[in-house]
C-alpha angles and dihedrals in degrees: 000000000000116000110196112200087007096165113189092357099253096144094038091052093053090051093044090052086058091055102268125130112235135193114198116202112193120202122264127153122233107215094178134333092284101038128068121176108206110207096188109021095173096055101078091044090049091050091050092047092048091049091050093047090051094047090244102115090113090060102037126067121184122206127182106212146124111263088226091057107035116181113258093251091056096040090052093048123121104230124176093195134028117200114196108151091126093054111066096068091057101050131065097213108041098174092045093046092050092046091053093044096047101036112128 
């Protein structure tokens, strides 16, 4: 399961507790190749801490990245489900953002 704009991992943790593997991508904006603006710097750390406290670190991965520029290991992932309900309110072009994020 891929959770785009997954914040502190709340949804991913619930799914991981049910036996699913989850990758949480928390929103950052890539300004250029050298500059990343992190809009919520505490979120990935909170997701990792919550996963560890719940004994779910083996099922939850946290990635700080822009959904328009997913790291290769995430973009190449084989996900059965993509959760993105926390994303639309933060982007101007929802269909375009999802198309770029989920393109094979």
